[in-house]
């Protein structure tokens, strides 16, 4: 049985939704890299802090885990013991639609994106150079 999985793909390809479903189905812990990486006010974690958080999460799972996210800097840590990598490769037009829909929904609701930070989407951010859409 697969106990250590990494789901990768472009932003808005469905990694989080897919990862949570697999984790629930297999009784594994879901680890979201964005939640570990982003600090309050869109500040990025230093590599050592980010990788330490990831290592701690991986080491404290009893049943195994599904890691949700790319972050190439994390490959030496997360792929050291991973059983399988699942790459979500969706068509560009589907990905663009999902990106737009997700950004608008997040901007309208104003909900925080990850439990470990206060980051939210806004229409200003959505249209800025920092936007994942651009």
PDB file of C-alpha atoms in Angstrom:
ATOM      1  CA  UNK A   1       0.000   0.000   0.000  1.00  0.00           C
ATOM      2  CA  UNK A   2       1.172   3.514  -0.749  1.00  0.00           C
ATOM      3  CA  UNK A   3       1.878   5.404   2.474  1.00  0.00           C
ATOM      4  CA  UNK A   4       3.986   8.340   1.259  1.00  0.00           C
ATOM      5  CA  UNK A   5       2.593  10.226  -1.733  1.00  0.00           C
ATOM      6  CA  UNK A   6       3.435  13.554  -3.361  1.00  0.00           C
ATOM      7  CA  UNK A   7       0.865  15.200  -5.648  1.00  0.00           C
ATOM      8  CA  UNK A   8       2.346  17.807  -8.006  1.00  0.00           C
ATOM      9  CA  UNK A   9       1.026  19.964 -10.835  1.00  0.00           C
ATOM     10  CA  UNK A  10       0.564  23.559 -11.882  1.00  0.00           C
ATOM     11  CA  UNK A  11      -1.209  26.023  -9.640  1.00  0.00           C
ATOM     12  CA  UNK A  12      -5.001  25.485  -9.648  1.00  0.00           C
ATOM     13  CA  UNK A  13      -4.669  22.023 -11.197  1.00  0.00           C
ATOM     14  CA  UNK A  14      -6.588  20.485  -8.296  1.00  0.00           C
ATOM     15  CA  UNK A  15      -3.657  19.307  -6.155  1.00  0.00           C
ATOM     16  CA  UNK A  16      -5.217  20.193  -2.820  1.00  0.00           C
ATOM     17  CA  UNK A  17      -8.651  18.778  -3.604  1.00  0.00           C
ATOM     18  CA  UNK A  18      -7.144  15.584  -5.002  1.00  0.00           C
ATOM     19  CA  UNK A  19      -4.609  15.243  -2.155  1.00  0.00           C
ATOM     20  CA  UNK A  20      -7.234  15.676   0.553  1.00  0.00           C
ATOM     21  CA  UNK A  21      -9.454  13.044  -1.098  1.00  0.00           C
ATOM     22  CA  UNK A  22      -6.597  10.527  -1.366  1.00  0.00           C
ATOM     23  CA  UNK A  23      -5.485  11.203   2.211  1.00  0.00           C
ATOM     24  CA  UNK A  24      -9.003  10.665   3.527  1.00  0.00           C
ATOM     25  CA  UNK A  25      -9.569   7.528   1.441  1.00  0.00           C
ATOM     26  CA  UNK A  26      -6.262   5.947   2.540  1.00  0.00           C
ATOM     27  CA  UNK A  27      -6.312   7.222   6.134  1.00  0.00           C
ATOM     28  CA  UNK A  28      -3.182   9.334   5.624  1.00  0.00           C
ATOM     29  CA  UNK A  29      -2.239  12.812   6.828  1.00  0.00           C
ATOM     30  CA  UNK A  30      -2.558  15.654   4.318  1.00  0.00           C
ATOM     31  CA  UNK A  31       0.466  17.985   4.212  1.00  0.00           C
ATOM     32  CA  UNK A  32      -0.034  21.189   2.210  1.00  0.00           C
ATOM     33  CA  UNK A  33       3.277  22.813   1.241  1.00  0.00           C
ATOM     34  CA  UNK A  34       1.698  26.260   0.753  1.00  0.00           C
ATOM     35  CA  UNK A  35       0.565  26.166   4.385  1.00  0.00           C
ATOM     36  CA  UNK A  36       4.126  25.391   5.507  1.00  0.00           C
ATOM     37  CA  UNK A  37       5.782  27.927   3.175  1.00  0.00           C
ATOM     38  CA  UNK A  38       3.665  31.092   3.419  1.00  0.00           C
ATOM     39  CA  UNK A  39       3.840  33.214   6.549  1.00  0.00           C
ATOM     40  CA  UNK A  40       1.530  36.100   7.462  1.00  0.00           C
ATOM     41  CA  UNK A  41       1.257  38.997   5.012  1.00  0.00           C
ATOM     42  CA  UNK A  42       2.570  36.916   2.108  1.00  0.00           C
ATOM     43  CA  UNK A  43       6.052  36.579   3.587  1.00  0.00           C
ATOM     44  CA  UNK A  44       7.978  33.558   2.343  1.00  0.00           C
ATOM     45  CA  UNK A  45       9.643  31.165   4.774  1.00  0.00           C
ATOM     46  CA  UNK A  46      13.407  30.830   4.589  1.00  0.00           C
ATOM     47  CA  UNK A  47      14.388  27.475   3.077  1.00  0.00           C
ATOM     48  CA  UNK A  48      15.730  26.128   6.380  1.00  0.00           C
ATOM     49  CA  UNK A  49      12.499  27.005   8.200  1.00  0.00           C
ATOM     50  CA  UNK A  50      10.284  25.647   5.420  1.00  0.00           C
ATOM     51  CA  UNK A  51      12.208  22.378   5.123  1.00  0.00           C
ATOM     52  CA  UNK A  52      12.302  21.951   8.907  1.00  0.00           C
ATOM     53  CA  UNK A  53       8.502  22.332   9.035  1.00  0.00           C
ATOM     54  CA  UNK A  54       8.139  19.776   6.241  1.00  0.00           C
ATOM     55  CA  UNK A  55      10.504  17.309   7.900  1.00  0.00           C
ATOM     56  CA  UNK A  56       8.632  17.652  11.202  1.00  0.00           C
ATOM     57  CA  UNK A  57       5.280  17.019   9.502  1.00  0.00           C
ATOM     58  CA  UNK A  58       6.626  13.977   7.654  1.00  0.00           C
ATOM     59  CA  UNK A  59       8.255  12.530  10.778  1.00  0.00           C
ATOM     60  CA  UNK A  60       5.152  12.935  12.920  1.00  0.00           C
ATOM     61  CA  UNK A  61       2.784  10.897  10.795  1.00  0.00           C
ATOM     62  CA  UNK A  62       1.830   7.471  12.049  1.00  0.00           C
ATOM     63  CA  UNK A  63      -0.029   6.118   9.039  1.00  0.00           C
ATOM     64  CA  UNK A  64       1.743   8.038   6.248  1.00  0.00           C
ATOM     65  CA  UNK A  65       1.064  11.211   4.294  1.00  0.00           C
ATOM     66  CA  UNK A  66       0.003  12.856   1.071  1.00  0.00           C
ATOM     67  CA  UNK A  67       2.156  15.918   0.327  1.00  0.00           C
ATOM     68  CA  UNK A  68       0.342  18.495  -1.755  1.00  0.00           C
ATOM     69  CA  UNK A  69       2.635  20.772  -3.760  1.00  0.00           C
ATOM     70  CA  UNK A  70       5.687  21.285  -5.913  1.00  0.00           C
ATOM     71  CA  UNK A  71       8.380  23.556  -4.390  1.00  0.00           C
ATOM     72  CA  UNK A  72      11.442  22.106  -6.118  1.00  0.00           C
ATOM     73  CA  UNK A  73      13.615  23.124  -3.140  1.00  0.00           C
ATOM     74  CA  UNK A  74      11.738  20.494  -1.118  1.00  0.00           C
ATOM     75  CA  UNK A  75      12.474  17.564  -3.459  1.00  0.00           C
ATOM     76  CA  UNK A  76      15.548  16.270  -1.562  1.00  0.00           C
ATOM     77  CA  UNK A  77      13.448  16.119   1.628  1.00  0.00           C
ATOM     78  CA  UNK A  78      10.069  14.943   0.382  1.00  0.00           C
ATOM     79  CA  UNK A  79      11.261  12.451  -2.250  1.00  0.00           C
ATOM     80  CA  UNK A  80      13.731  10.762   0.098  1.00  0.00           C
ATOM     81  CA  UNK A  81      11.022   8.345   1.245  1.00  0.00           C
ATOM     82  CA  UNK A  82       8.079   8.933  -1.081  1.00  0.00           C
ATOM     83  CA  UNK A  83       6.427   5.819  -2.578  1.00  0.00           C
ATOM     84  CA  UNK A  84       4.800   7.565  -5.519  1.00  0.00           C
ATOM     85  CA  UNK A  85       4.549  10.952  -7.208  1.00  0.00           C
ATOM     86  CA  UNK A  86       1.246  11.777  -8.883  1.00  0.00           C
ATOM     87  CA  UNK A  87       1.449  14.524 -11.491  1.00  0.00           C
ATOM     88  CA  UNK A  88      -1.796  16.285 -12.342  1.00  0.00           C
ATOM     89  CA  UNK A  89      -1.469  17.430 -15.946  1.00  0.00           C
ATOM     90  CA  UNK A  90      -4.629  19.173 -17.084  1.00  0.00           C
ATOM     91  CA  UNK A  91      -5.210  21.098 -20.339  1.00  0.00           C
ATOM     92  CA  UNK A  92      -4.233  24.781 -20.326  1.00  0.00           C
ATOM     93  CA  UNK A  93      -7.779  26.071 -20.913  1.00  0.00           C
ATOM     94  CA  UNK A  94      -9.102  24.030 -17.966  1.00  0.00           C
ATOM     95  CA  UNK A  95      -6.255  25.236 -15.758  1.00  0.00           C
ATOM     96  CA  UNK A  96      -6.826  28.874 -16.749  1.00  0.00           C
ATOM     97  CA  UNK A  97     -10.549  28.591 -16.021  1.00  0.00           C
ATOM     98  CA  UNK A  98      -9.873  26.967 -12.639  1.00  0.00           C
ATOM     99  CA  UNK A  99      -7.304  29.665 -11.788  1.00  0.00           C
ATOM    100  CA  UNK A 100      -9.713  32.492 -12.598  1.00  0.00           C
ATOM    101  CA  UNK A 101     -12.659  30.873 -10.839  1.00  0.00           C
ATOM    102  CA  UNK A 102     -10.607  30.102  -7.724  1.00  0.00           C
ATOM    103  CA  UNK A 103      -9.082  33.588  -7.526  1.00  0.00           C
ATOM    104  CA  UNK A 104     -12.474  35.291  -7.882  1.00  0.00           C
ATOM    105  CA  UNK A 105     -14.104  33.014  -5.292  1.00  0.00           C
ATOM    106  CA  UNK A 106     -11.259  33.644  -2.854  1.00  0.00           C
ATOM    107  CA  UNK A 107     -11.388  37.407  -3.404  1.00  0.00           C
ATOM    108  CA  UNK A 108     -15.161  37.515  -2.902  1.00  0.00           C
ATOM    109  CA  UNK A 109     -15.164  35.388   0.261  1.00  0.00           C
ATOM    110  CA  UNK A 110     -12.018  36.935   1.761  1.00  0.00           C
ATOM    111  CA  UNK A 111     -11.323  33.713   3.648  1.00  0.00           C
ATOM    112  CA  UNK A 112      -7.791  32.927   4.768  1.00  0.00           C
ATOM    113  CA  UNK A 113      -6.055  30.557   2.405  1.00  0.00           C
ATOM    114  CA  UNK A 114      -4.107  28.418   4.891  1.00  0.00           C
ATOM    115  CA  UNK A 115      -4.458  27.743   8.622  1.00  0.00           C
ATOM    116  CA  UNK A 116      -0.901  28.887   9.415  1.00  0.00           C
ATOM    117  CA  UNK A 117      -1.144  32.396   7.957  1.00  0.00           C
ATOM    118  CA  UNK A 118      -3.464  35.380   7.550  1.00  0.00           C
ATOM    119  CA  UNK A 119      -3.115  35.475   3.747  1.00  0.00           C
ATOM    120  CA  UNK A 120      -6.189  36.183   1.645  1.00  0.00           C
ATOM    121  CA  UNK A 121      -6.849  36.802  -2.027  1.00  0.00           C
ATOM    122  CA  UNK A 122      -8.007  40.221  -3.167  1.00  0.00           C
ATOM    123  CA  UNK A 123      -9.011  41.684  -6.504  1.00  0.00           C
ATOM    124  CA  UNK A 124      -6.006  44.012  -6.302  1.00  0.00           C
ATOM    125  CA  UNK A 125      -3.636  41.110  -5.752  1.00  0.00           C
ATOM    126  CA  UNK A 126      -5.410  39.047  -8.401  1.00  0.00           C
ATOM    127  CA  UNK A 127      -4.681  41.757 -10.998  1.00  0.00           C
ATOM    128  CA  UNK A 128      -1.129  42.544  -9.819  1.00  0.00           C
ATOM    129  CA  UNK A 129       2.184  41.188 -11.086  1.00  0.00           C
ATOM    130  CA  UNK A 130       2.171  38.790  -8.086  1.00  0.00           C
ATOM    131  CA  UNK A 131      -0.979  37.101  -9.367  1.00  0.00           C
ATOM    132  CA  UNK A 132      -0.683  33.404 -10.136  1.00  0.00           C
ATOM    133  CA  UNK A 133      -2.936  34.046 -13.142  1.00  0.00           C
ATOM    134  CA  UNK A 134      -0.393  36.303 -14.833  1.00  0.00           C
TER     135      UNK A 134
END
